[in-house]
Coordinates of C-alpha atoms in Angstrom, one line a residue:
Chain A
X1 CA 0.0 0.0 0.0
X2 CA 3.0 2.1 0.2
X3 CA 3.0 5.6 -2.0
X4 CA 6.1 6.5 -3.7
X5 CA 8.1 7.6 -0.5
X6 CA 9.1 5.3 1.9
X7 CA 7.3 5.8 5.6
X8 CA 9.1 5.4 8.6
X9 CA 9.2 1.9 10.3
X10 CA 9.8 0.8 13.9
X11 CA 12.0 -2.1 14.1
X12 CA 9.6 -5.2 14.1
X13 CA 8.8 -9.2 14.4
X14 CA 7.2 -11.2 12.1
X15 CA 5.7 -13.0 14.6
X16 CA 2.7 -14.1 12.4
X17 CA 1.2 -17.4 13.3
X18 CA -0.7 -19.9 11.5
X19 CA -4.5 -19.0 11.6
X20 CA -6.1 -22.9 11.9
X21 CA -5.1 -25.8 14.0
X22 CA -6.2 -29.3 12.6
X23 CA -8.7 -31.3 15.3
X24 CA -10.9 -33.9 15.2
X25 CA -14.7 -33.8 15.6
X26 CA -17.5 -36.4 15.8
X27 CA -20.9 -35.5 13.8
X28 CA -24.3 -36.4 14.3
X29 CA -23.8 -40.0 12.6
X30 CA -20.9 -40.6 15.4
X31 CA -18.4 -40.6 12.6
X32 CA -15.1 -39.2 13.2
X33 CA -14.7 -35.9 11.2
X34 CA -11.1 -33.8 10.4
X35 CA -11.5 -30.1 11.0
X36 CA -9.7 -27.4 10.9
X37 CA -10.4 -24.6 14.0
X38 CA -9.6 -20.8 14.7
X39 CA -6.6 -20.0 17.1
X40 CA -7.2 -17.7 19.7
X41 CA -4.1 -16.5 21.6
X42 CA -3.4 -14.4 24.2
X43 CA -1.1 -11.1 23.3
X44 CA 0.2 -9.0 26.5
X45 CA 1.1 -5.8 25.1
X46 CA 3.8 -3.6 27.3
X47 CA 5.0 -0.6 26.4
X48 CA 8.4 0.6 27.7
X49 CA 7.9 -2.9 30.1
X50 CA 4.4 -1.1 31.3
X51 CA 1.6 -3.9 30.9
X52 CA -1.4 -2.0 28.8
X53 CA -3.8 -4.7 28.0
X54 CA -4.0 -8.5 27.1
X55 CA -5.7 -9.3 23.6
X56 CA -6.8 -12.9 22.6
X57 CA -6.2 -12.7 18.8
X58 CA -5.8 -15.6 16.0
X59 CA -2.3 -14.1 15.6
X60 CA -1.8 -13.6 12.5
X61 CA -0.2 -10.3 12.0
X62 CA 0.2 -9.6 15.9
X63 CA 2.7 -7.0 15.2
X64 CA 0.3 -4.5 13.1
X65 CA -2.4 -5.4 15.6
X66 CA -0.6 -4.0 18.3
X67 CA 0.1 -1.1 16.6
X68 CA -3.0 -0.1 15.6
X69 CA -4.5 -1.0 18.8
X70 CA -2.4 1.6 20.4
X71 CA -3.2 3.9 17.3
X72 CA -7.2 3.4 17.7
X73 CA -7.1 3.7 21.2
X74 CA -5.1 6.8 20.9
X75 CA -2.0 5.9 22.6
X76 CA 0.2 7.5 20.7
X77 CA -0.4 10.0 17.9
X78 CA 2.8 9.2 15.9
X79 CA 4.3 6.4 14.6
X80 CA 8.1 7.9 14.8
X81 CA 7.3 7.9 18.8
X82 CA 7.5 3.9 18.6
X83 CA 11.4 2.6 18.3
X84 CA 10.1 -1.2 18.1
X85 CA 8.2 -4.3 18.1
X86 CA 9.1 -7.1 19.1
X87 CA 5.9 -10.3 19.6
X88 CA 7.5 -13.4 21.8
X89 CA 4.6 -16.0 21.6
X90 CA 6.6 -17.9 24.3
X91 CA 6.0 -15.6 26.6
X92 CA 2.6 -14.7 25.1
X93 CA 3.8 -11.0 25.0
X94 CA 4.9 -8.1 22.9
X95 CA 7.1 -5.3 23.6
X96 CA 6.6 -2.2 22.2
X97 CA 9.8 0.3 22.7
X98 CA 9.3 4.3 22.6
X99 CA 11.6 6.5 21.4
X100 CA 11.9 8.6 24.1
X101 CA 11.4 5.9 26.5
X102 CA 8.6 7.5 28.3
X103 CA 6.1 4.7 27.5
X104 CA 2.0 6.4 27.1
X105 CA 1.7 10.0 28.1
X106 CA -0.4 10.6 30.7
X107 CA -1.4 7.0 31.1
X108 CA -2.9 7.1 34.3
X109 CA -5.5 9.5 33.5
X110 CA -6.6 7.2 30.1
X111 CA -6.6 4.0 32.0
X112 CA -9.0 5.8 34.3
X113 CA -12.2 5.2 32.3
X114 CA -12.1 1.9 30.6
X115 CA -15.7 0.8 28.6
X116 CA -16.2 -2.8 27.3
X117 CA -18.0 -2.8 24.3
X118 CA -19.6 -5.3 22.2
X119 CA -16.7 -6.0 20.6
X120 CA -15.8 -8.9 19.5
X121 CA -12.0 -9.9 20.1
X122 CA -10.8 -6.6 21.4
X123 CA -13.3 -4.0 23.5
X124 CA -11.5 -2.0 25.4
X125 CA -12.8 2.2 24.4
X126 CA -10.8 4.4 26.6
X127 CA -13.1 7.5 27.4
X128 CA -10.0 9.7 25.9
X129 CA -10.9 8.0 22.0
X130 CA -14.6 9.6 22.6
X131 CA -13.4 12.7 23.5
X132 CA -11.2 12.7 20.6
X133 CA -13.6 11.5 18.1
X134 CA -14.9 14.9 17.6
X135 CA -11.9 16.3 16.1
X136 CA -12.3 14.0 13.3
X137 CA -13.1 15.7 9.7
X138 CA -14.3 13.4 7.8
X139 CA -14.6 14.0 3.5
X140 CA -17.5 14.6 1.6
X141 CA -17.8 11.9 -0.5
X142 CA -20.2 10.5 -2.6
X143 CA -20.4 6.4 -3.1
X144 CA -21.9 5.0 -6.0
X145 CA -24.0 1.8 -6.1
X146 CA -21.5 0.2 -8.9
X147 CA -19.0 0.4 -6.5
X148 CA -20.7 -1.2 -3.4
X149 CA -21.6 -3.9 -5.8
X150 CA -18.3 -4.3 -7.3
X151 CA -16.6 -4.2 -4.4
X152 CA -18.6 -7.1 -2.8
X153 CA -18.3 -9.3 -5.4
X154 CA -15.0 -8.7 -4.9
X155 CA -15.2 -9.2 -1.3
X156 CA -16.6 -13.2 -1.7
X157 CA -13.1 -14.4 -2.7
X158 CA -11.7 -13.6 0.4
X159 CA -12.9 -14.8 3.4
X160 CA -10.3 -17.7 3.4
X161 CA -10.4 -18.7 7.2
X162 CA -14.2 -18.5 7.9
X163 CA -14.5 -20.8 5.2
X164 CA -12.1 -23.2 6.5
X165 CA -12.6 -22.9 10.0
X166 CA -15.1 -20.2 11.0
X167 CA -15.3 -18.3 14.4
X168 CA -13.7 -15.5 13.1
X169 CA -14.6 -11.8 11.4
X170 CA -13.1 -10.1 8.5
X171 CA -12.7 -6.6 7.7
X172 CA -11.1 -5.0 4.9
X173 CA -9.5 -1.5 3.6
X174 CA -11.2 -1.2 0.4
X175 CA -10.8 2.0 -2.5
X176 CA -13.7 1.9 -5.1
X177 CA -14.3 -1.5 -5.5
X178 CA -10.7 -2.9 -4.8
X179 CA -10.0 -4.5 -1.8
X180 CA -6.2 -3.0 -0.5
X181 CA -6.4 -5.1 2.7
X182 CA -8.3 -7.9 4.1
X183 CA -7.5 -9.4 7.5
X184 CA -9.6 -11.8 9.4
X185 CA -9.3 -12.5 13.4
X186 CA -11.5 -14.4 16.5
X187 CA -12.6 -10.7 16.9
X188 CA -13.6 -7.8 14.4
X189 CA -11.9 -5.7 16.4
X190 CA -8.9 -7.3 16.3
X191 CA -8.7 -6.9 12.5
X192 CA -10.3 -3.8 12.4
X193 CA -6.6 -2.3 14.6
X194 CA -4.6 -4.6 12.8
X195 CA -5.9 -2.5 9.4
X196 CA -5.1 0.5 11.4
X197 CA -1.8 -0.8 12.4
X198 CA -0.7 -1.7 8.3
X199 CA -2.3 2.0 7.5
X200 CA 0.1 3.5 9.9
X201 CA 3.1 1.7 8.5
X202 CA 2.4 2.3 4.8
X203 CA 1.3 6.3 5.2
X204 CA -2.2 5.5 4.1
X205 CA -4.6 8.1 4.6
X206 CA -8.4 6.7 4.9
X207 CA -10.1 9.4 3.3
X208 CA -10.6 8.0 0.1
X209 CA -11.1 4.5 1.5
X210 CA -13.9 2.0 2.4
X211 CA -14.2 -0.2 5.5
X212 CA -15.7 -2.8 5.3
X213 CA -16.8 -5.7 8.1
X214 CA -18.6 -9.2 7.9
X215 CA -19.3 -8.0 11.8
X216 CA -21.8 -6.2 13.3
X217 CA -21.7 -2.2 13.0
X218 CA -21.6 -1.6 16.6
X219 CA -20.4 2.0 18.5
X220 CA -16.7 0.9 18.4
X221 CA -16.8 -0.1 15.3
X222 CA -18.0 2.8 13.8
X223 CA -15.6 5.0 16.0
X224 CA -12.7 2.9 14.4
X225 CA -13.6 3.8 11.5
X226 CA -13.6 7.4 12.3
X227 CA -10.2 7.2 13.8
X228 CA -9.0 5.9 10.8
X229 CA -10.5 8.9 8.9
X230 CA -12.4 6.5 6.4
X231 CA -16.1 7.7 5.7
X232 CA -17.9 5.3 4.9
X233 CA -18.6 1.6 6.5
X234 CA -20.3 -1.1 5.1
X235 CA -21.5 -4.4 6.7
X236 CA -22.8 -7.7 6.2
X237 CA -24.5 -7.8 9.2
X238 CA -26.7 -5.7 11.3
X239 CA -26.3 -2.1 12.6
X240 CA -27.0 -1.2 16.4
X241 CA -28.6 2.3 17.6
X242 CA -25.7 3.7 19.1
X243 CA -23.5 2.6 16.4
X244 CA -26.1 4.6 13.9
X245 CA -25.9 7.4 16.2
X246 CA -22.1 8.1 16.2
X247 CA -22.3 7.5 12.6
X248 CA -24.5 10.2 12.0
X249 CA -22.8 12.5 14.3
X250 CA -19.8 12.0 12.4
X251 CA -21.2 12.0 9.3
X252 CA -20.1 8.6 8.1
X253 CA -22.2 6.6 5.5
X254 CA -23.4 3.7 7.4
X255 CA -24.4 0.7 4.9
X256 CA -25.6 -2.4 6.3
X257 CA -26.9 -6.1 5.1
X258 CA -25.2 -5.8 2.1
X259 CA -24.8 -8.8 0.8
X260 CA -25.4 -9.9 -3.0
X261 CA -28.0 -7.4 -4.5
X262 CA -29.1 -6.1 -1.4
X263 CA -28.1 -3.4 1.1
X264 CA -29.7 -0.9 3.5
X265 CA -28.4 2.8 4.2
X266 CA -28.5 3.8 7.6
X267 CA -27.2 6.9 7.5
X268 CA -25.9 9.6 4.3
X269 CA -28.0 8.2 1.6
X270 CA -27.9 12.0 0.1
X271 CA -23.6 10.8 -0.5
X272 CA -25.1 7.5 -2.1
X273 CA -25.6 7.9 -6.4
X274 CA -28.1 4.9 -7.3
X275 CA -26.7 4.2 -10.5
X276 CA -27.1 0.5 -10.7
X277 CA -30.7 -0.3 -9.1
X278 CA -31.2 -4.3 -9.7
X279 CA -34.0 -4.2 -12.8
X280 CA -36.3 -6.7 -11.5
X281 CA -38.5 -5.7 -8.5
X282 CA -40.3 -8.0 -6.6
X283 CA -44.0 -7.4 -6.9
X284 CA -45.3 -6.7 -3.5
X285 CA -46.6 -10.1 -1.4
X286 CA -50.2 -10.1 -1.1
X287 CA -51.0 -9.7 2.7
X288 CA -52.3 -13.1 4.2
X289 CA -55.4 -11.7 4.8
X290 CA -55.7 -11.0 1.6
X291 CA -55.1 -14.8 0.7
X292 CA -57.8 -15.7 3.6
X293 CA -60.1 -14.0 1.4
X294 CA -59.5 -15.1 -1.8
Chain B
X1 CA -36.7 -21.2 38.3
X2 CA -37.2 -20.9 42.4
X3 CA -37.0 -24.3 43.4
X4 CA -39.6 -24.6 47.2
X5 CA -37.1 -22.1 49.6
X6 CA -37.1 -18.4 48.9
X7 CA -33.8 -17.6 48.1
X8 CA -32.0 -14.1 49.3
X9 CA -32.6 -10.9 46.9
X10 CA -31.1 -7.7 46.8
X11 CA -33.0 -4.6 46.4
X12 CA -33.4 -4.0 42.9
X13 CA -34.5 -1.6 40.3
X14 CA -36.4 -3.4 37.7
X15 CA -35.0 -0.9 34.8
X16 CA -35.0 -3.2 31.8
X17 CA -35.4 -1.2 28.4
X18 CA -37.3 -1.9 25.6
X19 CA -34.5 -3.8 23.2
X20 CA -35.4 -2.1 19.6
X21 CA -35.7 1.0 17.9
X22 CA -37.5 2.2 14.9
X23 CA -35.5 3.6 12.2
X24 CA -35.7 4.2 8.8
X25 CA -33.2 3.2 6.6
X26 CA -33.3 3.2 1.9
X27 CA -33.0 -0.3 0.2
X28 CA -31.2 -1.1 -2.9
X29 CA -34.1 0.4 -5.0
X30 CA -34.0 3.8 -2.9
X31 CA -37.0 2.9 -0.9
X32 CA -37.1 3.6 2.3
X33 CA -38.3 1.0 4.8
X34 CA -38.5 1.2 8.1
X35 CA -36.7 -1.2 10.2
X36 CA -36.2 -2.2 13.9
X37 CA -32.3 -2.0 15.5
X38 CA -31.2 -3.3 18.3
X39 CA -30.2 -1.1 20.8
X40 CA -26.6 -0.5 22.3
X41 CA -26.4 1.4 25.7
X42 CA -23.3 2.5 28.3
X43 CA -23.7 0.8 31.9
X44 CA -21.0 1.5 34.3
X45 CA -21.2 -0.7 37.5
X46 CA -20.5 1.0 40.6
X47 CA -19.8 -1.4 43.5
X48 CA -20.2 0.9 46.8
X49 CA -19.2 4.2 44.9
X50 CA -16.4 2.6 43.1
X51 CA -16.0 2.1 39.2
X52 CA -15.8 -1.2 38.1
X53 CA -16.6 -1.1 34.4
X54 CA -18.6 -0.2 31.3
X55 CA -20.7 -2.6 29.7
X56 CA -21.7 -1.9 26.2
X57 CA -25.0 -3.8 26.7
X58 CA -29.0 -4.2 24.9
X59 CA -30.3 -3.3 28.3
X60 CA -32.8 -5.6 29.0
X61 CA -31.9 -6.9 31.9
X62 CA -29.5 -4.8 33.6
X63 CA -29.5 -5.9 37.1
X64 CA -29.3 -9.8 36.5
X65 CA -26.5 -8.4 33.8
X66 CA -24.5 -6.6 37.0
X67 CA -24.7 -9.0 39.2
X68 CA -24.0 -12.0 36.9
X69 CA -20.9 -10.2 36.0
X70 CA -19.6 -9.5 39.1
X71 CA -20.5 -13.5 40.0
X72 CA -18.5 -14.5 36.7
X73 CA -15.8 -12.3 37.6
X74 CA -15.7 -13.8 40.7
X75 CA -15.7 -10.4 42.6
X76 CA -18.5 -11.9 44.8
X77 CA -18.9 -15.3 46.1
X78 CA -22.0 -14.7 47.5
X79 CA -24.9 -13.3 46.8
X80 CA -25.7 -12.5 50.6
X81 CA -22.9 -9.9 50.2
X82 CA -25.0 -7.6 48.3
X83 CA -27.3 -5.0 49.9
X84 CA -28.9 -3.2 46.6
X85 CA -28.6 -2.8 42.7
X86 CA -30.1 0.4 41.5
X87 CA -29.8 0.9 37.7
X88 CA -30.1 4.7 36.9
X89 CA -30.4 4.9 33.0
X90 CA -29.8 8.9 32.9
X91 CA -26.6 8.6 34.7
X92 CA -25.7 5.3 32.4
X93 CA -24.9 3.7 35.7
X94 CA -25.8 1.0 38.2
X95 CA -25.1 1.5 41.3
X96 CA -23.9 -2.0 43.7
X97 CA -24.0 -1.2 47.2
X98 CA -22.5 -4.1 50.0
X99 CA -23.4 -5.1 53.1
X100 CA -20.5 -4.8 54.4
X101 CA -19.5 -1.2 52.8
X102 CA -16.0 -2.6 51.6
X103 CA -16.5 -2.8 47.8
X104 CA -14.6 -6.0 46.0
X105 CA -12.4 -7.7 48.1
X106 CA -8.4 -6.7 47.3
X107 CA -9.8 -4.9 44.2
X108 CA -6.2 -3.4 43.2
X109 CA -4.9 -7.3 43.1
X110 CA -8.2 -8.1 40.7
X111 CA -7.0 -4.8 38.3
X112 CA -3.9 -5.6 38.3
X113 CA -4.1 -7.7 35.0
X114 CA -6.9 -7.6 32.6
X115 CA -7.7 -9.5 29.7
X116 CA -9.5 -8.7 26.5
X117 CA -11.2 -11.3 25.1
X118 CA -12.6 -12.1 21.8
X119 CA -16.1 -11.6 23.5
X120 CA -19.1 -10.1 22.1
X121 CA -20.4 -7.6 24.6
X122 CA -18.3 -7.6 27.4
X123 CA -14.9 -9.3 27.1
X124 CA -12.7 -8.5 30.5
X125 CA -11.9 -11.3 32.1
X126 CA -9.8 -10.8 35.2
X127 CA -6.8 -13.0 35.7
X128 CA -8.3 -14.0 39.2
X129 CA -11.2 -15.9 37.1
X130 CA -8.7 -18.1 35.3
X131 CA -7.0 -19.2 38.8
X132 CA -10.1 -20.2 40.2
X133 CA -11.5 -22.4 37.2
X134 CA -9.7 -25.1 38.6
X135 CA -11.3 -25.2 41.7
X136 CA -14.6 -26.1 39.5
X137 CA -15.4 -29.7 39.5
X138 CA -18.0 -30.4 36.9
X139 CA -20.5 -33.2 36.9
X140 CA -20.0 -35.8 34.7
X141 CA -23.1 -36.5 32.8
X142 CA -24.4 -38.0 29.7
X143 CA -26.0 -36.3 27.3
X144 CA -28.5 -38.1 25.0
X145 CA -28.6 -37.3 20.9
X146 CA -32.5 -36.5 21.3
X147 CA -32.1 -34.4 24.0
X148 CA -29.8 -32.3 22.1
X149 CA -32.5 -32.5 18.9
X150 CA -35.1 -31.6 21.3
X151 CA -33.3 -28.7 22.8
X152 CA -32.6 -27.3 19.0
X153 CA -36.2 -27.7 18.1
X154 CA -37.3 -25.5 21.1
X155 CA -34.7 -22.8 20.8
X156 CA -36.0 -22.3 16.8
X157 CA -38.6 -20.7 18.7
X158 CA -36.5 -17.9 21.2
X159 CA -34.5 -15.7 19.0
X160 CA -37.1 -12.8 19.0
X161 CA -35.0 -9.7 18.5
X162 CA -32.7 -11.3 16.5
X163 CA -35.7 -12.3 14.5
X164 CA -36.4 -8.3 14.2
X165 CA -33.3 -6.6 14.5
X166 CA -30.5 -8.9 13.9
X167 CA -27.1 -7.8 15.9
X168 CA -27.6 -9.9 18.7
X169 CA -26.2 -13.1 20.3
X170 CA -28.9 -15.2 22.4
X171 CA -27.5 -17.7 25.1
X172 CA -30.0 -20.2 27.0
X173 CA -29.7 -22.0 30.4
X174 CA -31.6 -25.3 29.2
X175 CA -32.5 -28.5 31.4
X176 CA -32.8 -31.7 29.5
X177 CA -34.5 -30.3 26.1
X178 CA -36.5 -27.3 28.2
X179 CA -35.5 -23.9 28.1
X180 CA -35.3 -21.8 31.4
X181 CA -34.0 -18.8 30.2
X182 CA -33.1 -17.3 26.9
X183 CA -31.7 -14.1 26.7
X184 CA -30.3 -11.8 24.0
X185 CA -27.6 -8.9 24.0
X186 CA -25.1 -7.2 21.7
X187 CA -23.1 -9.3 23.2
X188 CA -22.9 -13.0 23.8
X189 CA -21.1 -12.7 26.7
X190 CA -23.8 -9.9 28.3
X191 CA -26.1 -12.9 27.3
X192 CA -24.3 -15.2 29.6
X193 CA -23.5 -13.2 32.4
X194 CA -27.5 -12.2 32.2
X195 CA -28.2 -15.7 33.3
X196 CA -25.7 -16.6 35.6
X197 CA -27.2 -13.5 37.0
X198 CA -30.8 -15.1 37.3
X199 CA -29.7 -18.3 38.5
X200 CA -28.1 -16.9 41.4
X201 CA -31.1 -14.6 42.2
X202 CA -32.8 -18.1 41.8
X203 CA -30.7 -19.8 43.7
X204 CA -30.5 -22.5 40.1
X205 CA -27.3 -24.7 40.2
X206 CA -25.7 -25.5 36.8
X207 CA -24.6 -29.2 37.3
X208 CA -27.7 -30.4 35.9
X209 CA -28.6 -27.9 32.9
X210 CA -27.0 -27.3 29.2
X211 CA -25.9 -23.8 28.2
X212 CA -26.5 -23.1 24.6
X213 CA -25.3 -19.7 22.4
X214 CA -25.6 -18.5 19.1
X215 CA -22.3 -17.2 19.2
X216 CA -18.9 -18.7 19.0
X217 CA -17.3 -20.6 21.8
X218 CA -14.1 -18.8 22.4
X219 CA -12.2 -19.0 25.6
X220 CA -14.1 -16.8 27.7
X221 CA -17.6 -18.5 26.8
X222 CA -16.4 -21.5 28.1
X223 CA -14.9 -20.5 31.6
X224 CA -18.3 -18.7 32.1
X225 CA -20.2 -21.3 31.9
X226 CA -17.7 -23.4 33.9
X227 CA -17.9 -20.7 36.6
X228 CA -21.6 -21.2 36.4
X229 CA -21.2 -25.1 37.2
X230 CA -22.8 -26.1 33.7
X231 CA -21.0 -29.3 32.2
X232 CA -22.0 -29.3 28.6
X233 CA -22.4 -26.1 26.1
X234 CA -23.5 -26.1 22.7
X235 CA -23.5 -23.3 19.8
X236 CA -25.2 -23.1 16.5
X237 CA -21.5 -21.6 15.4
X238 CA -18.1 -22.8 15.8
X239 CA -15.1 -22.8 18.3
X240 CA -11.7 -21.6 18.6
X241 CA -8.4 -23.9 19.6
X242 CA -8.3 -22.0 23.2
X243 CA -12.3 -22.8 24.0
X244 CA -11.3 -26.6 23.5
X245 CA -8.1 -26.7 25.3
X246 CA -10.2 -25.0 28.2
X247 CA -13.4 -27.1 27.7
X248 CA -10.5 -30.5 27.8
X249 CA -8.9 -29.3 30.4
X250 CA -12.1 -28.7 32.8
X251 CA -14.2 -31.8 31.4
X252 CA -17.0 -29.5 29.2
X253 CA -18.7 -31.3 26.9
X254 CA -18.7 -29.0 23.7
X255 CA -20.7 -29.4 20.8
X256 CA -20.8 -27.0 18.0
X257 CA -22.7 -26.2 14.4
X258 CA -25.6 -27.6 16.2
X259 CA -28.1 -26.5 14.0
X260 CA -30.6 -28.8 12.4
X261 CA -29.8 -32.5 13.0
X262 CA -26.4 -31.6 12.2
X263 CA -23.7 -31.1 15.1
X264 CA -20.3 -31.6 15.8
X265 CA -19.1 -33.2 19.4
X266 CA -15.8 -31.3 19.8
X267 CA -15.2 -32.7 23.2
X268 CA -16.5 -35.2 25.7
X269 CA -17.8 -37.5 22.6
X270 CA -17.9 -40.4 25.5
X271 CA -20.9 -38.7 27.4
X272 CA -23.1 -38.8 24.2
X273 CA -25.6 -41.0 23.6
X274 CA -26.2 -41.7 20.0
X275 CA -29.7 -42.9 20.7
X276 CA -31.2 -40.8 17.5
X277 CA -28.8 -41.3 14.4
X278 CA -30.5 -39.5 11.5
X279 CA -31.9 -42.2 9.2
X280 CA -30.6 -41.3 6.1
X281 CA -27.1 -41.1 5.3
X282 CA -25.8 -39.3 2.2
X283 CA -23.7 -41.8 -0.2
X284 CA -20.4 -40.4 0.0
X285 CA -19.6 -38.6 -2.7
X286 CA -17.1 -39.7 -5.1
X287 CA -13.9 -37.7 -5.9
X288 CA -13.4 -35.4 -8.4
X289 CA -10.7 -38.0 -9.8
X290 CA -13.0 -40.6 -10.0
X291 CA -15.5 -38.8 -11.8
X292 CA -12.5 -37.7 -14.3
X293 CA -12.0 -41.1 -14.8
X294 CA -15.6 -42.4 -15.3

């Protein structure tokens, strides 16, 4: 994703494990079936040898995870502040080295207010993210239906590890209909920072980007987004009402239940250009008490 | 599910919210329709005027939800400790007061590490909860084929506001094929703790009962329904590595993609009874290079 000049990089692992471990499994017939399941791994981050949090993540890219986590959370504002990263599964832990060797500013005062969230995989909200939230600009941009479309049939080649094993959520970084970045975990959350964390290494900005979730479209997941600067989210599942609210305070499109043909705007259908409505329109069912009648 | 004795109760606000909203979102053809979304509020626990946590919850059942975290937690061992819970929606807080005035018993110790978990809903799991899974001792039970048939045949009909809203986990406490209690959340693991909250109120053991989610058994699902006593939990979706190890190492029988007559006995295949084999196997189907030879 990287654009022309090269961005600054922290010293780093490449710690990346193996996303599916091969078990056995009895089905209904009491036949003995191979599978393949999700990992789910616990990752200590520490930050100048201060503890910060302990994910459980698949573990696949736990490097640009931990860096976006401490990007989304608003940790640090700056990549150049972080030195290195270095992921020791042994130890189930991964230190994270400032520059100036002062570990998080003002730390005490963010751990103050934690939230838990209905994440899944990762839903720690520190009350300083909301606050912050409002200094986000986000562009004006207008999304055409071609392009929703496009991009998910692009989308349906690459949920490789759901298919295999399931239990996990994918999210992608997405322009037009191209998909830049798509990175599954045990939690949407989880690949939602890790996203965050490969945007921070490359220089990518996310105003001219898509996000896109198979998750839910929940309050931290919308404020993710935001923190990302992308403006527009898109979901194969539902939406909740805070997540609409925050969505519509930041002025993000909000598009849910897409899936094949179909989608639902939640919020900035004045940004959307319907220029690819599907031809064919089902006639509208006949009520059942109509039917009683007849 | 009072079984002859009155149990203890707190005092208790009964300050459940309604779990949808009406909103109005525009379709593929740029119809609107209106739609129902599930709802996503803050809840902060207070235990004797200090914070505990934010719960990112539906809001149905808030005070079962606060005390069935604190139980799963294992901040409380008993429910006798526990004066009041008063749930205050314009503050976005519920506040836990003690008998004996002292708040959580060497609170700093129970801070001192924190996990984030790939949970739905409400994902801390203090490090404290993990020591003491190994004090559970679990029944060990069988568990008949047509129970677990039974059970999926009475669930079809509990999954109201997922039904209407989508963007919600439900999780059951289930005896035999009967359903106590089935409750939904934007998160699974709000879900859970919901009912471990009831059963205490109820004074309900778990030794005897099946817990059953929608959602994925991770790690965390698994210890809470541990902590809850409950030897056998079943999801309609799948599992990660760290759910089994835990579910091996305490003795859970774990079935998953239970949907159907299908399902998959990931551990504890012993305790099943196959006593309802679906009649009709499918041939198996012969290999691509066999048909390329044929």
């Amino acid at each position: 994703m990287a654009k022309g000049k090269r961005p600054y990089r922290p010293k780093m692992t490449q710690a990346g494990l193996a996303p599916t471990h091969a078990v056995v499994a009895v089905d209904e017939h009491g036949d003995s079936r191979d599978m393949e399941i999700a990992g789910e791994f616990p990752l200590t981050i520490k930050v100048d040898d201060k503890e910060v949090v302990t994910l459980m993540t698949l573990g696949t890219y736990p490097e640009a995870l931990t860096l976006g986590y401490l990007r989304n959370q608003r940790f640090f504002e700056e990549l150049e502040e972080i030195e290195s990263v270095a992921v020791d599964w042994d130890r189930e832990q991964v230190s994270v080295t400032t520059i100036h060797g002062k570990g998080i500013v003002d730390w005490e005062g963010k751990m103050a207010k934690r939230t838990v969230t209905t994440g899944c995989g990762q839903g720690t909200v520190f009350s300083c993210t909301i606050d912050k939230l409002y200094d986000v600009r986000l562009p004006d941009i207008m999304l055409k239906q071609s392009t929703v479309y496009g991009l998910l049939r692009n989308l349906a080649r690459h949920n490789d590890i759901y298919k295999k094993a399931g239990a996990v959520h994918g999210c992608a970084l997405c322009q037009d209909s191209e998909i830049l970045t798509f990175v599954e975990d045990v939690g949407r959350h989880n690949a939602a920072d890790a996203i965050s964390g490969m945007m921070w290494l490359d220089g990518v900005g996310g105003g001219d980007k898509l996000f896109y979730t198979t998750g839910r479209l929940t309050s931290e997941i919308v404020m993710k987004a935001a923190h990302m600067g992308i403006p527009a989210i898109l979901s194969r599942s539902g939406i909740t009402h805070m997540g609409l609210e925050i969505a519509q305070d930041l002025g993000v499109i909000m598009i849910a239940r897409a899936k094949g043909n179909h989608f639902l705007v939640y919020n900035g259908v004045e940004q959307i250009e319907f220029d690819a409505k599907p031809k064919s329109k089902p006639p509208p069912r006949a009520s059942s008490k109509t039917v009683n009648v007849a």
